[in-house]
CSV table of N, CA and C in Angstrom, one decimal:
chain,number,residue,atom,x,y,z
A,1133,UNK,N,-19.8,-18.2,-25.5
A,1133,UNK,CA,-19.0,-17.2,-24.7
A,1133,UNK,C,-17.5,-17.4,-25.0
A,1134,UNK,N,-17.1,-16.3,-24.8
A,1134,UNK,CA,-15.5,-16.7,-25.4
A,1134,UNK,C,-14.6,-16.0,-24.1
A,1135,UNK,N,-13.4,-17.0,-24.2
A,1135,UNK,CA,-12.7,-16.8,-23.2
A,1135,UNK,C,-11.7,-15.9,-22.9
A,1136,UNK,N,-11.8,-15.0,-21.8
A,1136,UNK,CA,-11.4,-13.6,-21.5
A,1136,UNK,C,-9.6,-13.8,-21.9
A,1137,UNK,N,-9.4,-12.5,-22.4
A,1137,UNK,CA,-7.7,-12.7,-22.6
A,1137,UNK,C,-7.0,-11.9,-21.1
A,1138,UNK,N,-6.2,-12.1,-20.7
A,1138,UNK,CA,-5.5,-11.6,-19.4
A,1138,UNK,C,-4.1,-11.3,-19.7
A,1139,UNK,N,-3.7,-10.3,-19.4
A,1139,UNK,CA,-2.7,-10.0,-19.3
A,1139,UNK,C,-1.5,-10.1,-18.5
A,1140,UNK,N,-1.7,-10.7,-17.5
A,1140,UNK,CA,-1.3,-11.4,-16.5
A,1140,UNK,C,-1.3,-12.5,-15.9
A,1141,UNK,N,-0.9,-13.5,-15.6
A,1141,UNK,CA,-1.3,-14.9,-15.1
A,1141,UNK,C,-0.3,-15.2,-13.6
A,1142,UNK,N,-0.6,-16.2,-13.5
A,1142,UNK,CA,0.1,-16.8,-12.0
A,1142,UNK,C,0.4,-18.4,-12.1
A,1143,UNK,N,1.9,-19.1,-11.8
A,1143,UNK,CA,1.7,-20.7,-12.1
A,1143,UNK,C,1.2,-21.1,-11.2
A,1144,UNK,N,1.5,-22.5,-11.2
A,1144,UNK,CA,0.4,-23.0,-9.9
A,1144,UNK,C,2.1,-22.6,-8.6
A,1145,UNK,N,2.9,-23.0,-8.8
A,1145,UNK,CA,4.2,-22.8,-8.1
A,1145,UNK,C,3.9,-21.7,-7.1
A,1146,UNK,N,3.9,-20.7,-8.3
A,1146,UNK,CA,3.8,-19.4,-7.4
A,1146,UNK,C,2.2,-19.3,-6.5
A,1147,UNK,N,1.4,-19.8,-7.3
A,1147,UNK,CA,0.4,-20.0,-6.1
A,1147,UNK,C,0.3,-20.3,-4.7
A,1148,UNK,N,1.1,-21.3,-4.7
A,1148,UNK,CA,1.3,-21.9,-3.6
A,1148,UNK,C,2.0,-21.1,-2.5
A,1149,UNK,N,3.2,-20.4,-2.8
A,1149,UNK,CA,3.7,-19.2,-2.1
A,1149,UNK,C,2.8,-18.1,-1.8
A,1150,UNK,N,2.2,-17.4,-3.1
A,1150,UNK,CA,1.0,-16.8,-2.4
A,1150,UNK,C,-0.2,-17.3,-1.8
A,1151,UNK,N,-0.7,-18.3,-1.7
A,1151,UNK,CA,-1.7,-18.6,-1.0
A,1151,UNK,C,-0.8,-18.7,0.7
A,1152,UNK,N,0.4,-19.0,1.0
A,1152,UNK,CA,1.0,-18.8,2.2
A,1152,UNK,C,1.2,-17.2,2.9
A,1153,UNK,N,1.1,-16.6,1.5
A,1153,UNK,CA,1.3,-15.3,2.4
A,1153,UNK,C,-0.3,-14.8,2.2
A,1154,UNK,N,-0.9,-14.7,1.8
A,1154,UNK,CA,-2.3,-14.6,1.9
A,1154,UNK,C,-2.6,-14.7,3.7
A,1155,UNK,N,-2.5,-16.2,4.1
A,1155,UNK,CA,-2.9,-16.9,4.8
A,1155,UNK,C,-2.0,-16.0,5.8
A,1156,UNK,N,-0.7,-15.5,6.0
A,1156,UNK,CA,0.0,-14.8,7.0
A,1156,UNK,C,-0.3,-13.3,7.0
A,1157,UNK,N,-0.9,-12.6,5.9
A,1157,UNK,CA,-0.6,-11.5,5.9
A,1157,UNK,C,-2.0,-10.8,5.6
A,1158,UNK,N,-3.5,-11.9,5.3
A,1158,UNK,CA,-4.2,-10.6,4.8
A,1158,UNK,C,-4.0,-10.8,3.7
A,1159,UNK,N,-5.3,-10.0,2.9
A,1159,UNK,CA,-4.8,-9.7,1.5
A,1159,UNK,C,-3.6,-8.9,0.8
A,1160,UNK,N,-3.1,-9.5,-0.1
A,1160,UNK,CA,-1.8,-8.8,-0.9
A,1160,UNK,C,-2.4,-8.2,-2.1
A,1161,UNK,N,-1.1,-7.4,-2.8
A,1161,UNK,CA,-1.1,-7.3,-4.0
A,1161,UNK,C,0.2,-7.4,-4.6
A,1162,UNK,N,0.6,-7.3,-6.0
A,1162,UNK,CA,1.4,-7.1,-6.6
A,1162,UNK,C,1.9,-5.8,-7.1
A,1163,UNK,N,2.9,-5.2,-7.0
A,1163,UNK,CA,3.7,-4.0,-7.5
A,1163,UNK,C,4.7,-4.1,-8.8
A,1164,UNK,N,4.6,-3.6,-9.5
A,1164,UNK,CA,5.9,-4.3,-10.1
A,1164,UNK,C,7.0,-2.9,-9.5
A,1165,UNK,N,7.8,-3.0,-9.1
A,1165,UNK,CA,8.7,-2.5,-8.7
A,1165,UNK,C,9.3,-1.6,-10.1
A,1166,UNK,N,9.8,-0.3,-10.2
A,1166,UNK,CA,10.7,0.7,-11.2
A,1166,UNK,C,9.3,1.2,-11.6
A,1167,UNK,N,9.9,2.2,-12.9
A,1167,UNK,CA,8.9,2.9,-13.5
A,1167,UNK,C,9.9,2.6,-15.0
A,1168,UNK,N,10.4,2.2,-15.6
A,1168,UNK,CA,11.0,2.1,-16.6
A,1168,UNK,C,10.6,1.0,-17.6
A,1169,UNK,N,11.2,0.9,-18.6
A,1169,UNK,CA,11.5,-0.9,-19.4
A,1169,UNK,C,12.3,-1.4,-19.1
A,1170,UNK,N,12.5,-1.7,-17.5
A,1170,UNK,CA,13.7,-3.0,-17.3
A,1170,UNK,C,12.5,-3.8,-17.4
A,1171,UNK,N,13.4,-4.8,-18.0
A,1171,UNK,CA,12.9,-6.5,-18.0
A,1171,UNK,C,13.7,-7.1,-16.3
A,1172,UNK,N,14.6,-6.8,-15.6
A,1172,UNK,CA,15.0,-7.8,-14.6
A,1172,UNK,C,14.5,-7.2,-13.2
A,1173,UNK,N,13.3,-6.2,-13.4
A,1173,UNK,CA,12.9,-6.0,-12.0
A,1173,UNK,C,11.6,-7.0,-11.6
A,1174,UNK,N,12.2,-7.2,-10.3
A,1174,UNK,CA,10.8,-8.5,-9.9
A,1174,UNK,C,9.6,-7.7,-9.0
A,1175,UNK,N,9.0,-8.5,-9.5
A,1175,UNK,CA,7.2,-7.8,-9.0
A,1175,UNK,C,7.7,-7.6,-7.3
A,1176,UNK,N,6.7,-7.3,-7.0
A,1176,UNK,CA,6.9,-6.9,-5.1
A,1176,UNK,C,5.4,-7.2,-4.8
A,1177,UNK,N,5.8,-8.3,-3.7
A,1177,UNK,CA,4.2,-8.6,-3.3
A,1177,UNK,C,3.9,-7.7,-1.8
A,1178,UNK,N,2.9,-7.0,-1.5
A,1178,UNK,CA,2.6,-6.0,-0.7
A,1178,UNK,C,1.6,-6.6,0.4
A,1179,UNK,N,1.5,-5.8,1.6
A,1179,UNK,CA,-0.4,-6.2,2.0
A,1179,UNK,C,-1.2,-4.9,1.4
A,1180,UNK,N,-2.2,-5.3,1.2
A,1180,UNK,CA,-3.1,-4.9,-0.2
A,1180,UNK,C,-3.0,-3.5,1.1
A,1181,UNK,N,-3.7,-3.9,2.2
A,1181,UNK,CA,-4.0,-2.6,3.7
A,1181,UNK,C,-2.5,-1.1,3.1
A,1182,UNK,N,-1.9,-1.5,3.1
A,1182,UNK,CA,-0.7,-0.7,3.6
A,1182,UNK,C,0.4,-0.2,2.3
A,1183,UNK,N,-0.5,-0.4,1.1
A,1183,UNK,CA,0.0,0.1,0.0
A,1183,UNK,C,-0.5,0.8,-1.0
A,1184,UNK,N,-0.3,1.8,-0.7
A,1184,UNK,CA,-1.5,3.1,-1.4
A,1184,UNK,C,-1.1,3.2,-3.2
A,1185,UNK,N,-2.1,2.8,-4.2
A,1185,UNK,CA,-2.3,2.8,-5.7
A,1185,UNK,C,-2.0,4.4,-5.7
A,1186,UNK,N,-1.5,4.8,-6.9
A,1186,UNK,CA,-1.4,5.8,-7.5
A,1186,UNK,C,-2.2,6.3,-8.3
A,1187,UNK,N,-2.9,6.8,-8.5
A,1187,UNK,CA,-3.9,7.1,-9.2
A,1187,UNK,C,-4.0,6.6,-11.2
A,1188,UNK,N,-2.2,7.4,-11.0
A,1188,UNK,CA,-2.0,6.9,-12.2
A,1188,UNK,C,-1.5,5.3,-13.1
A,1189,UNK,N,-1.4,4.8,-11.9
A,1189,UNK,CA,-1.4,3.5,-11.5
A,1189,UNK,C,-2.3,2.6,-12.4
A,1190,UNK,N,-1.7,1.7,-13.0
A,1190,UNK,CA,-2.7,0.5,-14.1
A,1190,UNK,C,-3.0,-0.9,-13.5
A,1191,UNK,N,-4.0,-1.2,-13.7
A,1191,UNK,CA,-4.7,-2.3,-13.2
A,1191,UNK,C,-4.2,-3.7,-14.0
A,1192,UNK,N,-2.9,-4.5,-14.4
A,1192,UNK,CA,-2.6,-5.7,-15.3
A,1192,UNK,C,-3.5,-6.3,-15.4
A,1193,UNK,N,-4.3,-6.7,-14.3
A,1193,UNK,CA,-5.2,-7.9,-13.9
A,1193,UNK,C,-4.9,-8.9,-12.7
A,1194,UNK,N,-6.0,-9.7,-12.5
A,1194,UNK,CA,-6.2,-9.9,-11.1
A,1194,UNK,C,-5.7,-11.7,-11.1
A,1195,UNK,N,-5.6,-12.0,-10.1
A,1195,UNK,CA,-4.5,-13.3,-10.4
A,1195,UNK,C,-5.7,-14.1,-9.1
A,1196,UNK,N,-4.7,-15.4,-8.8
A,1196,UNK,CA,-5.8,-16.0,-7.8
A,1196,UNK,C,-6.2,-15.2,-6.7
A,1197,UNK,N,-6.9,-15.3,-5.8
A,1197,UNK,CA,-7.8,-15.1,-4.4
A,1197,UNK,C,-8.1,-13.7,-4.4
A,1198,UNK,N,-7.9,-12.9,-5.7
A,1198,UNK,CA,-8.4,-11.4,-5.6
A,1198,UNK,C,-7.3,-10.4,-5.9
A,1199,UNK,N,-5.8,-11.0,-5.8
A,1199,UNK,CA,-4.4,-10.4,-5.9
A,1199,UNK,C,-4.9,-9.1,-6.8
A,1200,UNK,N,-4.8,-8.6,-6.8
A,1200,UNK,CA,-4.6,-7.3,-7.8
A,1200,UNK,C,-3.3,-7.1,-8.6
A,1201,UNK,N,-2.5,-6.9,-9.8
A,1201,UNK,CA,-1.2,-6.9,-10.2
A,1201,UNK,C,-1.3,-5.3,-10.8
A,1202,UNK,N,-0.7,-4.4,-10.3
A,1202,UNK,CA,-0.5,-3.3,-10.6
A,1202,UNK,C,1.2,-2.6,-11.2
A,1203,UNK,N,0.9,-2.1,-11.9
A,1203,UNK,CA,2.0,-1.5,-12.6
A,1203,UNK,C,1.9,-0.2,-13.1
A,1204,UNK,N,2.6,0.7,-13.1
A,1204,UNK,CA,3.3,2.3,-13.3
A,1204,UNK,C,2.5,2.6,-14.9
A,1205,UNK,N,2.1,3.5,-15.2
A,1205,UNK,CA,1.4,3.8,-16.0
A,1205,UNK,C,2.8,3.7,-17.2
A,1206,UNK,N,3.9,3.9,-16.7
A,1206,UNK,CA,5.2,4.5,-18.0
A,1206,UNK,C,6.0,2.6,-17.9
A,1207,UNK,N,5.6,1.7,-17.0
A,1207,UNK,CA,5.8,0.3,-17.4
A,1207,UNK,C,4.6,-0.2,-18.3
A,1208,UNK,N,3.4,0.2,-18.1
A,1208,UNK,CA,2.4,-0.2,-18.9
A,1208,UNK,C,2.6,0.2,-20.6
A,1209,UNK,N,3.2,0.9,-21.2
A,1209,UNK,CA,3.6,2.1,-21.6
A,1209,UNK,C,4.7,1.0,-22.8
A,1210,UNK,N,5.7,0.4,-21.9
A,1210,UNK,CA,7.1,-0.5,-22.4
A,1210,UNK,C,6.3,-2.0,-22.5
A,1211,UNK,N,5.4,-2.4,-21.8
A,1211,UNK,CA,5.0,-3.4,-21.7
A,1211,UNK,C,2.9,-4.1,-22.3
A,1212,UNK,N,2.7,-3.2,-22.8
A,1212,UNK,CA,1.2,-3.0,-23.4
A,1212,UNK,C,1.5,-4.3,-24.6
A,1213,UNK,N,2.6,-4.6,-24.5
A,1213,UNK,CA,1.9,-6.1,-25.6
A,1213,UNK,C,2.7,-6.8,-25.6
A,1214,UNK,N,2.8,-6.8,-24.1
A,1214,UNK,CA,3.3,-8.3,-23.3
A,1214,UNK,C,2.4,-9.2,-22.8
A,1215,UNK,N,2.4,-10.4,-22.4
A,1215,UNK,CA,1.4,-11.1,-21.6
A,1215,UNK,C,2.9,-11.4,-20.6
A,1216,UNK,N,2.6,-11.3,-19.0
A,1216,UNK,CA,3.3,-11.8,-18.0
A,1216,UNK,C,2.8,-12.8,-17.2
A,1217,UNK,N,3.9,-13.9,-16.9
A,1217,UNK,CA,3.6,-14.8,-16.2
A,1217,UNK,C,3.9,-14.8,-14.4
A,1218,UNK,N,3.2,-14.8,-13.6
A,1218,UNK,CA,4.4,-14.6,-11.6
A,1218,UNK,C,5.1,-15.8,-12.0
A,1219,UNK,N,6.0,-16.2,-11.6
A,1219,UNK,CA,6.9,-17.0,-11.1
A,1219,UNK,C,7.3,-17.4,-10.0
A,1220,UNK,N,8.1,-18.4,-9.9
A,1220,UNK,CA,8.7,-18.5,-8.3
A,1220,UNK,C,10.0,-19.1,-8.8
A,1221,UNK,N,11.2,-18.8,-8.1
A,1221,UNK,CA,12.4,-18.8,-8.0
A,1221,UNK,C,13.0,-19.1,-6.9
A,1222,UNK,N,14.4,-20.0,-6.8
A,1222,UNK,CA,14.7,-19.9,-5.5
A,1222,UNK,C,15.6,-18.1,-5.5
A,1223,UNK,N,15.9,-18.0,-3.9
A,1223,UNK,CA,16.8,-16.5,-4.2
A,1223,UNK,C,15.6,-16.2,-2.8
A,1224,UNK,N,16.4,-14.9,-2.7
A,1224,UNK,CA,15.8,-14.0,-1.7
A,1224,UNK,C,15.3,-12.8,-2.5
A,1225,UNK,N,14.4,-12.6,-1.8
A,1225,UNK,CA,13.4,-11.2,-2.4
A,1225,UNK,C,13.8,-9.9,-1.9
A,1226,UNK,N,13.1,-8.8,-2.7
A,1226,UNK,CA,13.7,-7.8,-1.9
A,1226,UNK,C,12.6,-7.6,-0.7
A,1227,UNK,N,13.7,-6.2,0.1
A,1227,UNK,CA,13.4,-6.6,1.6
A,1227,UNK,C,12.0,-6.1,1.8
A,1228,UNK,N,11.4,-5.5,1.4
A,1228,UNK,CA,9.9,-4.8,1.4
A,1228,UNK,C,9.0,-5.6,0.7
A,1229,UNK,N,9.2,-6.9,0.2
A,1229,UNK,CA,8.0,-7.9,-0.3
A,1229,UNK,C,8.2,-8.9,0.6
A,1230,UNK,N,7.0,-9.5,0.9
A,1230,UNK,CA,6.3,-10.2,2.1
A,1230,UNK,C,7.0,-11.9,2.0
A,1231,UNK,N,7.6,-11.7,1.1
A,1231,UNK,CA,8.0,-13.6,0.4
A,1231,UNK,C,9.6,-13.4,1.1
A,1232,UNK,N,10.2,-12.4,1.3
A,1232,UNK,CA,11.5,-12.0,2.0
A,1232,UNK,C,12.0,-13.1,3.2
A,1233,UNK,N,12.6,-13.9,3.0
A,1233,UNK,CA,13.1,-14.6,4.3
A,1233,UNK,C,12.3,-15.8,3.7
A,1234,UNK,N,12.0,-16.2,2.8
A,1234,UNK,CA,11.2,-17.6,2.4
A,1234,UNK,C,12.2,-18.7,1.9
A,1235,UNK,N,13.0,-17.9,1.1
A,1235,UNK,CA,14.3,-18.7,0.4
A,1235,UNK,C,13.4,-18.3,-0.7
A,1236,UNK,N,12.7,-18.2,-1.4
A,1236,UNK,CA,11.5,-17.6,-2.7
A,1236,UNK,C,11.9,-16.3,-2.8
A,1237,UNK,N,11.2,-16.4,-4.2
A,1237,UNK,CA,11.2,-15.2,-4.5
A,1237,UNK,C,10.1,-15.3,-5.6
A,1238,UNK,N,9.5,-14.1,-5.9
A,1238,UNK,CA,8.7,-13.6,-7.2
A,1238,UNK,C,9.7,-13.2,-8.4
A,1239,UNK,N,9.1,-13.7,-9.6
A,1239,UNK,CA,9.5,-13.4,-10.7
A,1239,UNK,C,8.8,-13.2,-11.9
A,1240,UNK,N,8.7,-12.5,-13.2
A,1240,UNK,CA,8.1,-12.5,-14.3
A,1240,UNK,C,8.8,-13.3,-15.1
A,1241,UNK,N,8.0,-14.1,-15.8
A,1241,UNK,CA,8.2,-14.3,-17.2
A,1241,UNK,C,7.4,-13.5,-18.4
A,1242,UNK,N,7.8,-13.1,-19.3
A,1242,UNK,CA,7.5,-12.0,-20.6
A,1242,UNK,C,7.5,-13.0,-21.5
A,1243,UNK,N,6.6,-12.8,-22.6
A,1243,UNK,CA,6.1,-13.0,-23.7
A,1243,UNK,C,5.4,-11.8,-24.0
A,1244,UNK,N,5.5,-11.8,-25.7
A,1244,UNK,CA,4.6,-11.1,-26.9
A,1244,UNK,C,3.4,-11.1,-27.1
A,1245,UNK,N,2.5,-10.4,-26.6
A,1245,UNK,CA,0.5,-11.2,-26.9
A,1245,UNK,C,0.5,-11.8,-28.2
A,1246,UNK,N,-0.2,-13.1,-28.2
A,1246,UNK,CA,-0.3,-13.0,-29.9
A,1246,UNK,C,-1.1,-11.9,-30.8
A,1247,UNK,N,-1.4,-11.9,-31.7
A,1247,UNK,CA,-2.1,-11.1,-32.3
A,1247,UNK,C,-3.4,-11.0,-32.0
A,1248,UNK,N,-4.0,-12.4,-31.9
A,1248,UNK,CA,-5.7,-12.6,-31.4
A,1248,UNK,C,-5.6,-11.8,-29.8
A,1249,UNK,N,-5.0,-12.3,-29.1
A,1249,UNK,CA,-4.5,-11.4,-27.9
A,1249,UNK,C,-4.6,-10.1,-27.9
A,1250,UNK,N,-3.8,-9.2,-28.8
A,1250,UNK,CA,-3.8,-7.7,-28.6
A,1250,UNK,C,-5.1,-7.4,-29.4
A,1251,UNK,N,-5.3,-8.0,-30.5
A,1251,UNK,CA,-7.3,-7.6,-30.8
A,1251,UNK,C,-8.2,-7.9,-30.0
A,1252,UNK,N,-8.1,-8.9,-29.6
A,1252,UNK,CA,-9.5,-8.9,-28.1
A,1252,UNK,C,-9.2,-7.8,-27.0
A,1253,UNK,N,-8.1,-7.7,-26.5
A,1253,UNK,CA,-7.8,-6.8,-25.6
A,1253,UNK,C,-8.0,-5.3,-26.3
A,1254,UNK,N,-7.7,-4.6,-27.3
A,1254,UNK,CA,-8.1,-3.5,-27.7
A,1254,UNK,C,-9.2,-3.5,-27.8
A,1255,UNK,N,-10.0,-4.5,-28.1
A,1255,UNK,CA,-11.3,-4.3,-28.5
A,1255,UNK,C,-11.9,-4.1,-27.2
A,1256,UNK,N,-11.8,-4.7,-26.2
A,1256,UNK,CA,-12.3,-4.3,-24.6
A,1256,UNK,C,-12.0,-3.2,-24.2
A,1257,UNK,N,-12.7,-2.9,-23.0
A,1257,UNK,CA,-12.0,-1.5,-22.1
A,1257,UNK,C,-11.0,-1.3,-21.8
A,1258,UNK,N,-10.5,-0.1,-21.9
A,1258,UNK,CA,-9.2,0.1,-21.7
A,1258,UNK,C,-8.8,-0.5,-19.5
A,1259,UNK,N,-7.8,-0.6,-19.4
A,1259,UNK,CA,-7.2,-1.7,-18.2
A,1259,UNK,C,-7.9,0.3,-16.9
A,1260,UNK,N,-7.9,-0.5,-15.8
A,1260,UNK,CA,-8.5,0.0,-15.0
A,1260,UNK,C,-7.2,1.0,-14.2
A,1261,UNK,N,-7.8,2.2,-14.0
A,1261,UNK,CA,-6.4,2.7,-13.1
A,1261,UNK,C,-6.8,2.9,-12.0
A,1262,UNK,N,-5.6,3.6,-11.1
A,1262,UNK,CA,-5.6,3.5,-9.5
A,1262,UNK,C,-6.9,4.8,-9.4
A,1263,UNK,N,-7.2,5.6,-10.6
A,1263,UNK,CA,-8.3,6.6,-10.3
A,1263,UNK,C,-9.6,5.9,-10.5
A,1264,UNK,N,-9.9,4.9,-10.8
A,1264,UNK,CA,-10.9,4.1,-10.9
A,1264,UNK,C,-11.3,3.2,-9.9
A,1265,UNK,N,-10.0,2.9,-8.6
A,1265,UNK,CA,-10.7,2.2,-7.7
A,1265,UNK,C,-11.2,2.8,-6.6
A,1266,UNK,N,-12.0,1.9,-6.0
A,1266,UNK,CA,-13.0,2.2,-5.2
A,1266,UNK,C,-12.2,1.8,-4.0
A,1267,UNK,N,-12.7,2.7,-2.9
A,1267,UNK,CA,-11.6,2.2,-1.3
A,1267,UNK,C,-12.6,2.0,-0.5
């Protein structure tokens, strides 16, 4: 069996922050915040309840305890052959992500897929969108 490629990951660091807000808030998800190719906008962690997917909306992939990481069809677009990492930082977050007032913050790290990377992943299904999930 060969091991799935992901396009998104989580460190253990940032785990730890999310598994806190997990535990305060209910299930979350991830947003990446803009609709563009900035590189310096930081993800936005949400409660999963209270943040409505876009239809057009792309599925990154799913991180620990179920997280969902979703991003803008026109960032998928600038970013389709990147692999991203969450992060944690110190700093304050912006005010509408759940980590706000932590002294934390969420962050991406970017990287290039390798080549074996973008061939397994083409070779799979194309990434799931907000019209594909189920409520």
């Amino acid at each position: 069996m060969q091991n799935r490629i992901h396009r998104v990951e989580i460190t253990e660091r940032a785990q730890s922050l999310l598994r806190r807000l997990i535990e305060d808030n209910g299930p979350v998800l991830f947003r990446q915040a803009g609709d563009g190719c900035d590189d310096d906008a930081a993800p936005v962690c949400l409660s999963a309840k209270q943040f409505p997917i876009e239809k057009a909306d792309i599925l990154l992939g799913r991180l620990s305890w179920h997280t969902e990481f979703w991003i803008s069809a026109a960032q998928f677009e600038c970013w389709k052959d990147t692999h991203l990492t969450v992060d944690v930082t110190r700093g304050e977050a912006a005010e509408d992500s759940l980590e706000a007032g932590q002294g934390m913050r969420f962050v991406l790290r970017a990287r290039l897929l390798t080549e074996a990377e973008h061939a397994a992943l083409a070779a799979g299904p194309p990434p799931r969108t907000g019209a594909d999930r189920t409520l």
